[in-house]
mmCIF file of C-alpha atoms in Angstrom:
data_model
loop_
_atom_site.group_PDB
_atom_site.id
_atom_site.type_symbol
_atom_site.label_atom_id
_atom_site.label_comp_id
_atom_site.label_asym_id
_atom_site.label_seq_id
_atom_site.Cartn_x
_atom_site.Cartn_y
_atom_site.Cartn_z
ATOM 1 C CA MET A 9 99.436 149.556 -4.350
ATOM 2 C CA ALA A 10 96.069 149.046 -6.012
ATOM 3 C CA ALA A 11 94.098 152.115 -7.011
ATOM 4 C CA VAL A 12 90.845 152.700 -5.217
ATOM 5 C CA SER A 13 89.044 153.911 -8.361
ATOM 6 C CA PRO A 14 89.597 153.966 -12.143
ATOM 7 C CA TYR A 15 92.338 156.298 -13.243
ATOM 8 C CA VAL A 16 94.543 157.270 -16.183
ATOM 9 C CA LEU A 17 98.295 157.167 -15.737
ATOM 10 C CA ILE A 18 100.048 160.183 -17.309
ATOM 11 C CA ALA A 19 103.813 159.872 -17.895
ATOM 12 C CA MET A 20 105.273 163.141 -19.163
ATOM 13 C CA THR A 21 108.707 164.743 -19.300
ATOM 14 C CA THR A 22 107.782 167.264 -16.562
ATOM 15 C CA ASP A 23 105.182 167.548 -13.830
ATOM 16 C CA GLU A 24 103.953 170.783 -15.398
ATOM 17 C CA ARG A 25 103.168 169.060 -18.709
ATOM 18 C CA GLY A 26 101.520 166.239 -16.780
ATOM 19 C CA GLN A 27 99.330 168.666 -14.859
ATOM 20 C CA GLY A 28 98.341 170.295 -18.118
ATOM 21 C CA MET A 29 97.220 166.928 -19.462
ATOM 22 C CA ARG A 30 95.019 166.364 -16.411
ATOM 23 C CA ALA A 31 92.373 168.735 -17.720
ATOM 24 C CA VAL A 32 91.677 166.297 -20.582
ATOM 25 C CA ILE A 33 91.339 163.385 -18.176
ATOM 26 C CA ASP A 34 89.020 165.388 -15.929
ATOM 27 C CA GLU A 35 86.623 165.824 -18.853
ATOM 28 C CA LEU A 36 86.396 162.027 -19.097
ATOM 29 C CA GLY A 37 85.229 161.838 -15.498
ATOM 30 C CA LEU A 38 88.323 159.886 -14.422
ATOM 31 C CA ARG A 39 91.022 160.722 -11.951
ATOM 32 C CA SER A 40 94.671 160.694 -13.027
ATOM 33 C CA GLU A 41 98.149 160.211 -11.659
ATOM 34 C CA VAL A 42 101.183 161.994 -13.060
ATOM 35 C CA PHE A 43 104.755 160.683 -13.257
ATOM 36 C CA SER A 44 107.777 162.426 -14.701
ATOM 37 C CA ASP A 45 110.332 159.814 -13.695
ATOM 38 C CA ALA A 46 110.680 156.500 -15.565
ATOM 39 C CA GLU A 47 111.925 154.600 -12.521
ATOM 40 C CA GLN A 48 108.926 155.715 -10.442
ATOM 41 C CA LEU A 49 106.620 154.832 -13.339
ATOM 42 C CA LEU A 50 107.992 151.284 -13.525
ATOM 43 C CA TYR A 51 107.808 150.867 -9.763
ATOM 44 C CA HIS A 52 104.222 152.113 -9.615
ATOM 45 C CA THR A 53 102.973 149.821 -12.391
ATOM 46 C CA ARG A 54 104.330 146.730 -10.618
ATOM 47 C CA GLY A 55 101.276 146.752 -8.349
ATOM 48 C CA SER A 56 98.774 149.128 -9.913
ATOM 49 C CA VAL A 57 96.825 148.790 -13.161
ATOM 50 C CA PRO A 58 95.439 152.017 -14.688
ATOM 51 C CA ASP A 59 92.465 152.224 -17.038
ATOM 52 C CA ALA A 60 94.652 153.875 -19.665
ATOM 53 C CA LEU A 61 98.231 155.030 -20.046
ATOM 54 C CA VAL A 62 99.516 158.168 -21.785
ATOM 55 C CA LEU A 63 103.298 158.238 -22.364
ATOM 56 C CA GLU A 64 105.336 161.084 -23.796
ATOM 57 C CA HIS A 65 108.320 160.292 -26.031
ATOM 58 C CA GLY A 66 110.673 162.536 -24.081
ATOM 59 C CA LEU A 67 110.259 160.424 -20.930
ATOM 60 C CA ALA A 68 110.698 157.177 -22.855
ATOM 61 C CA GLN A 69 113.934 158.504 -24.362
ATOM 62 C CA ARG A 70 115.491 158.805 -20.920
ATOM 63 C CA VAL A 71 115.554 154.994 -20.752
ATOM 64 C CA ALA A 72 115.809 154.280 -24.486
ATOM 65 C CA GLN A 73 117.833 151.140 -23.823
ATOM 66 C CA LEU A 74 114.823 149.523 -22.072
ATOM 67 C CA ASP A 75 112.120 149.970 -24.781
ATOM 68 C CA LEU A 76 109.732 151.365 -22.193
ATOM 69 C CA VAL A 77 106.599 150.640 -24.246
ATOM 70 C CA ALA A 78 107.394 146.924 -24.621
ATOM 71 C CA LEU A 79 108.434 146.666 -20.985
ATOM 72 C CA LEU A 80 105.175 148.195 -19.755
ATOM 73 C CA ARG A 81 103.126 145.976 -22.087
ATOM 74 C CA ARG A 82 104.699 142.876 -20.557
ATOM 75 C CA ARG A 83 103.644 143.939 -17.053
ATOM 76 C CA LYS A 84 100.889 141.797 -15.530
ATOM 77 C CA GLY A 85 97.547 143.539 -15.997
ATOM 78 C CA LEU A 86 98.848 145.992 -18.602
ATOM 79 C CA GLU A 87 98.529 143.603 -21.539
ATOM 80 C CA ASP A 88 95.288 145.164 -22.781
ATOM 81 C CA VAL A 89 95.315 148.604 -21.150
ATOM 82 C CA PRO A 90 94.738 151.402 -23.727
ATOM 83 C CA PHE A 91 98.152 152.891 -24.493
ATOM 84 C CA VAL A 92 98.557 156.336 -26.111
ATOM 85 C CA TYR A 93 102.038 157.475 -27.121
ATOM 86 C CA LEU A 94 102.816 161.162 -27.753
ATOM 87 C CA GLY A 95 105.818 161.692 -29.994
ATOM 88 C CA PRO A 96 107.385 163.672 -32.843
ATOM 89 C CA ASP A 97 106.344 163.397 -36.473
ATOM 90 C CA ASN A 98 108.623 160.482 -37.357
ATOM 91 C CA ALA A 99 107.260 157.550 -39.375
ATOM 92 C CA GLU A 100 110.055 155.165 -38.346
ATOM 93 C CA LEU A 101 109.561 155.962 -34.657
ATOM 94 C CA GLN A 102 105.791 155.616 -35.018
ATOM 95 C CA ALA A 103 106.150 152.148 -36.581
ATOM 96 C CA GLN A 104 108.561 151.067 -33.830
ATOM 97 C CA VAL A 105 106.287 152.290 -31.008
ATOM 98 C CA VAL A 106 103.169 150.638 -32.454
ATOM 99 C CA ALA A 107 105.124 147.398 -32.943
ATOM 100 C CA SER A 108 106.188 147.543 -29.294
ATOM 101 C CA GLY A 109 102.542 147.673 -28.160
ATOM 102 C CA ALA A 110 101.118 151.185 -28.277
ATOM 103 C CA ASP A 111 97.521 151.442 -29.459
ATOM 104 C CA VAL A 112 97.729 155.014 -30.759
ATOM 105 C CA PHE A 113 100.625 157.273 -31.768
ATOM 106 C CA LEU A 114 99.716 160.977 -31.664
ATOM 107 C CA THR A 115 102.086 163.505 -33.203
ATOM 108 C CA LEU A 116 103.139 166.379 -30.983
ATOM 109 C CA PRO A 117 101.920 168.980 -30.647
ATOM 110 C CA THR A 118 98.424 167.544 -30.444
ATOM 111 C CA ARG A 119 95.119 169.120 -29.541
ATOM 112 C CA PRO A 120 93.469 168.023 -26.259
ATOM 113 C CA ALA A 121 90.220 167.225 -28.096
ATOM 114 C CA VAL A 122 92.038 164.690 -30.289
ATOM 115 C CA LEU A 123 93.603 162.950 -27.284
ATOM 116 C CA LYS A 124 90.253 162.938 -25.512
ATOM 117 C CA ALA A 125 88.522 161.373 -28.528
ATOM 118 C CA TYR A 126 91.096 158.586 -28.783
ATOM 119 C CA LEU A 127 90.973 157.875 -25.059
ATOM 120 C CA GLU A 128 87.167 157.760 -25.104
ATOM 121 C CA ARG A 129 87.192 155.273 -27.959
ATOM 122 C CA LEU A 130 89.901 153.081 -26.418
ATOM 123 C CA LEU A 131 88.267 153.077 -22.990
ATOM 124 C CA SER A 132 84.868 152.282 -24.482
ATOM 125 C CA ARG A 133 86.370 149.408 -26.468
ATOM 126 C CA ARG A 134 88.147 148.083 -23.374
ATOM 127 C CA ARG A 135 84.931 148.184 -21.352
ATOM 128 C CA ALA A 136 83.128 146.297 -24.126
ATOM 129 C CA GLU A 137 85.922 143.731 -24.338
ATOM 130 C CA GLY A 138 85.896 143.359 -20.556
ATOM 131 C CA ALA A 139 82.139 142.803 -20.568
ATOM 132 C CA MET A 140 82.563 140.219 -23.309
ATOM 133 C CA ARG A 141 85.307 138.422 -21.387
ATOM 134 C CA ARG A 142 83.131 138.330 -18.287
ATOM 135 C CA ALA A 143 80.213 137.034 -20.313
ATOM 136 C CA LEU A 144 82.412 134.351 -21.862
ATOM 137 C CA GLU A 145 83.751 133.399 -18.450
ATOM 138 C CA GLU A 146 80.213 133.158 -17.097
ATOM 139 C CA ALA A 147 79.245 131.077 -20.123
ATOM 140 C CA ARG A 148 82.214 128.756 -19.548
ATOM 141 C CA ASN A 149 81.311 128.419 -15.890
ATOM 142 C CA PHE A 150 77.703 127.733 -16.814
ATOM 143 C CA GLU A 151 78.770 125.169 -19.412
ATOM 144 C CA GLN A 152 81.055 123.477 -16.897
ATOM 145 C CA ALA A 153 78.266 123.379 -14.313
ATOM 146 C CA PHE A 154 75.866 122.080 -16.957
ATOM 147 C CA ARG A 155 78.275 119.356 -18.017
ATOM 148 C CA GLU A 156 78.776 118.360 -14.411
ATOM 149 C CA SER A 157 75.013 118.306 -13.893
ATOM 150 C CA GLU A 158 74.566 116.171 -17.021
ATOM 151 C CA ARG A 159 77.306 113.813 -15.876
ATOM 152 C CA MET A 160 75.687 113.427 -12.478
ATOM 153 C CA LYS A 161 72.297 112.910 -14.107
ATOM 154 C CA ASP A 162 73.701 110.251 -16.434
ATOM 155 C CA ASP A 163 75.449 108.534 -13.545
ATOM 156 C CA LEU A 164 72.240 108.612 -11.519
ATOM 157 C CA ILE A 165 70.192 107.181 -14.395
ATOM 158 C CA HIS A 166 72.785 104.493 -14.999
ATOM 159 C CA MET A 167 72.828 103.571 -11.316
ATOM 160 C CA LEU A 168 69.039 103.566 -10.978
ATOM 161 C CA VAL A 169 68.452 101.511 -14.093
ATOM 162 C CA HIS A 170 71.055 98.898 -13.283
ATOM 163 C CA ASP A 171 70.057 98.749 -9.632
ATOM 164 C CA LEU A 172 66.380 98.403 -10.587
ATOM 165 C CA LYS A 173 66.714 95.693 -13.212
ATOM 166 C CA SER A 174 68.097 93.010 -10.930
ATOM 167 C CA PRO A 175 65.475 93.145 -8.122
ATOM 168 C CA ILE A 176 62.617 93.552 -10.613
ATOM 169 C CA SER A 177 63.762 90.469 -12.497
ATOM 170 C CA SER A 178 63.973 88.553 -9.223
ATOM 171 C CA VAL A 179 60.447 89.633 -8.245
ATOM 172 C CA MET A 180 59.115 88.587 -11.635
ATOM 173 C CA GLY A 181 60.760 85.191 -11.292
ATOM 174 C CA LEU A 182 59.154 84.676 -7.891
ATOM 175 C CA LEU A 183 55.780 85.804 -9.256
ATOM 176 C CA ASP A 184 56.021 83.342 -12.150
ATOM 177 C CA HIS A 185 56.816 80.530 -9.726
ATOM 178 C CA SER A 186 53.923 81.545 -7.448
ATOM 179 C CA LEU A 187 51.535 81.647 -10.401
ATOM 180 C CA GLU A 188 52.525 78.135 -11.429
ATOM 181 C CA MET A 189 51.941 76.862 -7.894
ATOM 182 C CA LEU A 190 48.548 78.581 -7.641
ATOM 183 C CA ALA A 191 47.475 77.303 -11.033
ATOM 184 C CA SER A 192 48.031 73.753 -9.838
ATOM 185 C CA GLN A 193 45.945 74.484 -6.721
ATOM 186 C CA GLY A 194 43.117 76.245 -8.587
ATOM 187 C CA ASP A 195 43.167 79.502 -6.548
ATOM 188 C CA SER A 196 42.079 82.035 -9.194
ATOM 189 C CA ASN A 197 41.614 85.128 -6.975
ATOM 190 C CA VAL A 198 45.153 85.206 -5.643
ATOM 191 C CA GLY A 199 46.352 84.200 -9.089
ATOM 192 C CA GLU A 200 44.754 87.307 -10.644
ATOM 193 C CA LEU A 201 46.403 89.543 -8.087
ATOM 194 C CA LEU A 202 49.782 87.956 -8.680
ATOM 195 C CA SER A 203 49.259 88.210 -12.429
ATOM 196 C CA LEU A 204 48.535 91.924 -12.063
ATOM 197 C CA ALA A 205 51.643 92.309 -9.893
ATOM 198 C CA ARG A 206 53.707 90.588 -12.580
ATOM 199 C CA THR A 207 52.251 92.869 -15.265
ATOM 200 C CA GLU A 208 53.166 95.971 -13.304
ATOM 201 C CA SER A 209 56.658 94.569 -12.640
ATOM 202 C CA GLN A 210 57.082 93.977 -16.354
ATOM 203 C CA HIS A 211 55.972 97.551 -17.013
ATOM 204 C CA LEU A 212 58.575 98.826 -14.553
ATOM 205 C CA LEU A 213 61.239 96.653 -16.153
ATOM 206 C CA ASN A 214 60.314 98.009 -19.602
ATOM 207 C CA LEU A 215 60.634 101.570 -18.293
ATOM 208 C CA ALA A 216 64.100 100.808 -16.942
ATOM 209 C CA ALA A 217 65.107 99.154 -20.231
ATOM 210 C CA ASN A 218 63.872 102.121 -22.275
ATOM 211 C CA ILE A 219 65.734 104.629 -20.101
ATOM 212 C CA LEU A 220 68.932 102.609 -20.381
ATOM 213 C CA ASP A 221 68.599 102.059 -24.136
ATOM 214 C CA VAL A 222 67.837 105.708 -24.887
ATOM 215 C CA ARG A 223 71.008 106.610 -23.008
ATOM 216 C CA ARG A 224 72.997 103.953 -24.868
ATOM 217 C CA MET A 225 71.655 105.166 -28.216
ATOM 218 C CA LYS A 226 72.529 108.791 -27.558
ATOM 219 C CA GLU A 227 76.051 107.765 -26.576
ATOM 220 C CA GLY A 228 76.437 105.548 -29.656
ATOM 221 C CA HIS A 229 76.693 102.269 -27.736
ATOM 222 C CA MET A 230 73.521 100.534 -28.908
ATOM 223 C CA PRO A 231 74.156 97.562 -31.263
ATOM 224 C CA TYR A 232 72.664 97.947 -34.747
ATOM 225 C CA GLU A 233 72.581 94.796 -36.868
ATOM 226 C CA PRO A 234 70.302 95.083 -39.933
ATOM 227 C CA ALA A 235 69.219 91.984 -41.816
ATOM 228 C CA VAL A 236 66.436 90.862 -44.142
ATOM 229 C CA ILE A 237 63.145 90.391 -42.263
ATOM 230 C CA GLU A 238 61.112 87.827 -44.219
ATOM 231 C CA SER A 239 57.740 88.455 -42.519
ATOM 232 C CA LEU A 240 56.834 91.822 -41.081
ATOM 233 C CA THR A 241 53.505 90.381 -39.901
ATOM 234 C CA ASP A 242 55.257 87.724 -37.830
ATOM 235 C CA LEU A 243 57.575 90.349 -36.361
ATOM 236 C CA ALA A 244 54.586 92.523 -35.358
ATOM 237 C CA LYS A 245 52.842 89.551 -33.698
ATOM 238 C CA GLU A 246 56.027 88.711 -31.804
ATOM 239 C CA ALA A 247 56.192 92.349 -30.687
ATOM 240 C CA LEU A 248 52.602 92.132 -29.417
ATOM 241 C CA ALA A 249 53.528 89.021 -27.427
ATOM 242 C CA ASP A 250 56.272 91.095 -25.755
ATOM 243 C CA VAL A 251 53.702 93.552 -24.394
ATOM 244 C CA SER A 252 52.776 92.739 -20.818
ATOM 245 C CA GLY A 253 49.117 92.837 -19.785
ATOM 246 C CA GLY A 254 46.198 94.247 -21.713
ATOM 247 C CA PRO A 255 46.474 92.629 -25.172
ATOM 248 C CA ARG A 256 43.811 90.049 -24.375
ATOM 249 C CA ASP A 257 41.327 92.874 -23.654
ATOM 250 C CA ARG A 258 41.731 94.579 -27.047
ATOM 251 C CA ASN A 259 40.941 93.695 -30.643
ATOM 252 C CA PHE A 260 43.981 93.552 -32.913
ATOM 253 C CA GLY A 261 44.388 93.545 -36.651
ATOM 254 C CA PHE A 262 47.445 92.967 -38.834
ATOM 255 C CA LEU A 263 47.137 94.364 -42.370
ATOM 256 C CA VAL A 264 50.443 94.128 -44.226
ATOM 257 C CA ARG A 265 50.504 94.471 -47.998
ATOM 258 C CA PRO A 266 52.332 91.573 -49.722
ATOM 259 C CA GLU A 267 55.042 93.876 -51.125
ATOM 260 C CA ALA A 268 55.754 95.169 -47.617
ATOM 261 C CA GLU A 269 56.227 91.809 -45.885
ATOM 262 C CA ARG A 270 59.940 91.631 -46.677
ATOM 263 C CA VAL A 271 62.016 94.559 -45.350
ATOM 264 C CA VAL A 272 65.553 95.242 -44.189
ATOM 265 C CA GLY A 273 66.189 96.402 -40.630
ATOM 266 C CA ASP A 274 67.503 95.381 -37.250
ATOM 267 C CA PRO A 275 64.924 92.766 -36.139
ATOM 268 C CA LYS A 276 65.528 93.365 -32.429
ATOM 269 C CA LEU A 277 65.250 97.128 -32.657
ATOM 270 C CA LEU A 278 62.183 97.054 -34.922
ATOM 271 C CA ARG A 279 60.513 94.511 -32.654
ATOM 272 C CA ARG A 280 61.126 96.861 -29.716
ATOM 273 C CA VAL A 281 59.753 99.803 -31.710
ATOM 274 C CA LEU A 282 56.554 97.915 -32.560
ATOM 275 C CA ALA A 283 56.212 96.627 -28.981
ATOM 276 C CA ASN A 284 56.506 100.174 -27.638
ATOM 277 C CA LEU A 285 53.953 101.534 -30.121
ATOM 278 C CA LEU A 286 51.529 98.684 -29.407
ATOM 279 C CA ALA A 287 51.987 99.115 -25.657
ATOM 280 C CA ASN A 288 51.392 102.846 -26.075
ATOM 281 C CA ALA A 289 48.161 102.128 -27.995
ATOM 282 C CA ILE A 290 46.993 99.714 -25.285
ATOM 283 C CA LYS A 291 47.668 102.264 -22.551
ATOM 284 C CA HIS A 292 45.542 104.860 -24.312
ATOM 285 C CA THR A 293 42.565 102.684 -25.308
ATOM 286 C CA ARG A 294 39.841 101.142 -23.194
ATOM 287 C CA ARG A 295 39.025 97.479 -22.971
ATOM 288 C CA GLY A 296 37.367 96.282 -26.147
ATOM 289 C CA GLY A 297 39.119 98.964 -28.187
ATOM 290 C CA TYR A 298 40.561 98.300 -31.618
ATOM 291 C CA ILE A 299 44.252 98.470 -32.521
ATOM 292 C CA ASP A 300 45.728 97.587 -35.868
ATOM 293 C CA PHE A 301 49.164 97.348 -37.409
ATOM 294 C CA ARG A 302 49.537 98.185 -41.100
ATOM 295 C CA ALA A 303 52.389 98.358 -43.577
ATOM 296 C CA TRP A 304 52.587 99.231 -47.258
ATOM 297 C CA LYS A 305 55.053 100.213 -49.964
ATOM 298 C CA GLN A 306 55.216 103.901 -50.779
ATOM 299 C CA ASP A 307 57.601 105.626 -53.199
ATOM 300 C CA ASP A 308 61.145 104.472 -52.365
ATOM 301 C CA GLY A 309 60.368 103.018 -48.960
ATOM 302 C CA PHE A 310 57.812 101.462 -46.628
ATOM 303 C CA VAL A 311 55.314 103.023 -44.258
ATOM 304 C CA LEU A 312 54.380 101.187 -41.055
ATOM 305 C CA SER A 313 51.625 102.344 -38.719
ATOM 306 C CA VAL A 314 49.960 101.489 -35.425
ATOM 307 C CA ARG A 315 46.416 102.857 -35.148
ATOM 308 C CA ASP A 316 44.084 102.907 -32.144
ATOM 309 C CA ASP A 317 40.617 104.269 -31.363
ATOM 310 C CA GLY A 318 41.603 105.526 -27.919
ATOM 311 C CA GLU A 319 41.652 108.875 -26.161
ATOM 312 C CA GLY A 320 43.829 110.698 -28.698
ATOM 313 C CA ILE A 321 46.574 113.266 -28.143
ATOM 314 C CA PRO A 322 46.053 117.048 -27.838
ATOM 315 C CA GLU A 323 47.466 118.919 -30.823
ATOM 316 C CA GLY A 324 49.833 120.918 -28.637
ATOM 317 C CA ASP A 325 51.465 117.713 -27.371
ATOM 318 C CA GLN A 326 51.962 115.962 -30.701
ATOM 319 C CA LYS A 327 55.272 117.599 -31.622
ATOM 320 C CA ARG A 328 56.951 116.946 -28.286
ATOM 321 C CA ILE A 329 55.811 113.472 -27.266
ATOM 322 C CA PHE A 330 58.911 111.895 -28.797
ATOM 323 C CA ASN A 331 61.164 113.823 -26.408
ATOM 324 C CA ALA A 332 62.266 112.061 -23.246
ATOM 325 C CA PHE A 333 60.040 112.837 -20.239
ATOM 326 C CA GLU A 334 57.897 115.136 -22.375
ATOM 327 C CA GLN A 335 54.638 113.170 -22.265
ATOM 328 C CA SER A 336 54.344 113.436 -18.505
ATOM 329 C CA ARG A 337 50.641 112.634 -18.470
ATOM 330 C CA HIS A 338 48.395 109.946 -17.091
ATOM 331 C CA THR A 339 46.770 107.412 -19.389
ATOM 332 C CA ILE A 340 43.086 106.573 -19.204
ATOM 333 C CA HIS A 341 44.165 103.716 -16.930
ATOM 334 C CA ASP A 342 45.780 106.281 -14.584
ATOM 335 C CA ARG A 343 49.282 105.042 -15.333
ATOM 336 C CA TYR A 344 51.942 107.705 -15.461
ATOM 337 C CA ASP A 345 53.671 107.818 -18.827
ATOM 338 C CA THR A 346 57.263 109.079 -19.071
ATOM 339 C CA GLY A 347 57.365 109.110 -22.870
ATOM 340 C CA MET A 348 60.715 107.315 -22.812
ATOM 341 C CA GLY A 349 59.336 104.488 -24.984
ATOM 342 C CA LEU A 350 58.502 106.929 -27.791
ATOM 343 C CA THR A 351 61.947 108.505 -27.461
ATOM 344 C CA PHE A 352 63.430 105.048 -28.012
ATOM 345 C CA CYS A 353 61.197 104.596 -31.084
ATOM 346 C CA LYS A 354 62.342 107.912 -32.569
ATOM 347 C CA LEU A 355 66.043 107.159 -32.114
ATOM 348 C CA ALA A 356 65.700 103.601 -33.450
ATOM 349 C CA VAL A 357 63.677 104.677 -36.513
ATOM 350 C CA GLU A 358 66.111 107.482 -37.319
ATOM 351 C CA LYS A 359 68.997 105.019 -37.084
ATOM 352 C CA HIS A 360 67.265 103.006 -39.810
ATOM 353 C CA GLY A 361 67.134 106.135 -41.966
ATOM 354 C CA GLY A 362 63.425 106.709 -41.438
ATOM 355 C CA ARG A 363 61.225 109.174 -39.616
ATOM 356 C CA ILE A 364 58.336 108.868 -37.167
ATOM 357 C CA TRP A 365 55.280 111.034 -36.536
ATOM 358 C CA VAL A 366 51.759 110.911 -35.132
ATOM 359 C CA GLU A 367 48.341 111.989 -36.355
ATOM 360 C CA SER A 368 45.660 112.236 -33.716
ATOM 361 C CA LYS A 369 42.449 113.909 -32.590
ATOM 362 C CA VAL A 370 41.289 113.980 -29.001
ATOM 363 C CA GLY A 371 38.583 111.391 -28.461
ATOM 364 C CA ARG A 372 39.061 109.810 -31.886
ATOM 365 C CA GLY A 373 42.294 107.874 -31.470
ATOM 366 C CA SER A 374 45.846 108.129 -32.736
ATOM 367 C CA THR A 375 47.936 106.704 -35.548
ATOM 368 C CA PHE A 376 51.702 106.490 -35.234
ATOM 369 C CA TYR A 377 53.542 106.236 -38.555
ATOM 370 C CA PHE A 378 57.172 105.493 -39.295
ATOM 371 C CA THR A 379 59.095 104.861 -42.472
ATOM 372 C CA LEU A 380 61.828 102.472 -43.544
ATOM 373 C CA PRO A 381 63.912 102.867 -46.702
ATOM 374 C CA ASP A 382 63.585 100.118 -49.312
ATOM 375 C CA ARG A 383 66.788 98.121 -48.985
ATOM 376 C CA VAL A 384 65.357 94.720 -49.809
ATOM 377 C CA GLY A 385 67.415 94.573 -52.989
ATOM 378 C CA VAL A 386 70.643 95.361 -51.125
ATOM 379 C CA ASP A 387 72.742 92.622 -49.572
ATOM 380 C CA ALA A 388 71.866 92.869 -45.876
ATOM 381 C CA LEU A 389 75.390 91.831 -44.938
ATOM 382 C CA GLY A 390 77.000 94.413 -47.241
ATOM 383 C CA PRO A 391 78.713 97.581 -46.113
ATOM 384 C CA GLU A 392 75.598 99.721 -46.663
ATOM 385 C CA VAL A 393 73.533 97.879 -44.086
ATOM 386 C CA GLY A 394 76.127 95.774 -42.333
ATOM 387 C CA ALA A 395 76.601 95.552 -38.595
ATOM 388 C CA ALA A 396 77.303 98.901 -36.994
ATOM 389 C CA SER A 397 76.923 100.656 -33.690
ATOM 390 C CA LEU A 398 74.623 103.523 -32.880
#
């Protein structure tokens, strides 16, 4: 029968001695139950768990063949209940009782104040341990819920990205075909509208690709195949050609120092990085603005940069724009920017052993820098830079 409130179980040789012990328990603000029969004690503890247990040696001796302390400790719910044993001054007995599971062995006769002090300490420790267990259980439940939420989020992203890519690609194919037909008929107005529709479709496709690739990178499934890149300028121009819409309305410059033309890296990943940075610059500059790509040798590596004279980035945003979904702002063209492209850039640059950062002032443009280690002298097919997976 479960107790209705916290209590201390007192098991003494006689009811009179048990009643005498109750005064100590009363001072702790707890109720108590007294037993002077071992069989009743064992029966009671089958369904009731006290806050603490005080056992006198004389009662335990009546069933010496059972090792009462060990038997009680094995009872469900009693595994961590504070256990005080009152016995004679006998070192061998004390060692045996503590080994069986008692927390404290007090030599009889003992003063009530000593018993009270031990019980207070044991009860306080048990409450603290109970609070810690509950906190750990809550933390485990929270972690499990968080993991489940993350799994559902990942599954949703995976589903959305894969479900989006196919229809977007189909729409783009139809738009390309329509543009070819209109070009042959000379209808420029409809052609401009279709061209704009294709640009926006390409933008949507790039968003889906960036979301998918960021996820693949974080899970270590993105291919990484470094090789010698003979012309960084050519790679940057190819990256610009990958950017949909806008490039024809800006002024571009490519300033690569001769010693920085030849680098080692994954051409596909670096091309994507440059395309994302160039697209980002286009989104944040007005028509007629200036954007340049530069690269130079510095110390034991290379520095690459994409500079624009656009709207700039507030100082408070500069440290977090490389985090997924952290940009969350509209460009000057009123296009919502998720920031996923910059997250891809950060992960790809870090995979190359470099770092990426931005320097910007509002109204005066931005410059995105990233570094690559100098591995030109290392065999690109060797183990140091050979094919690997993120």
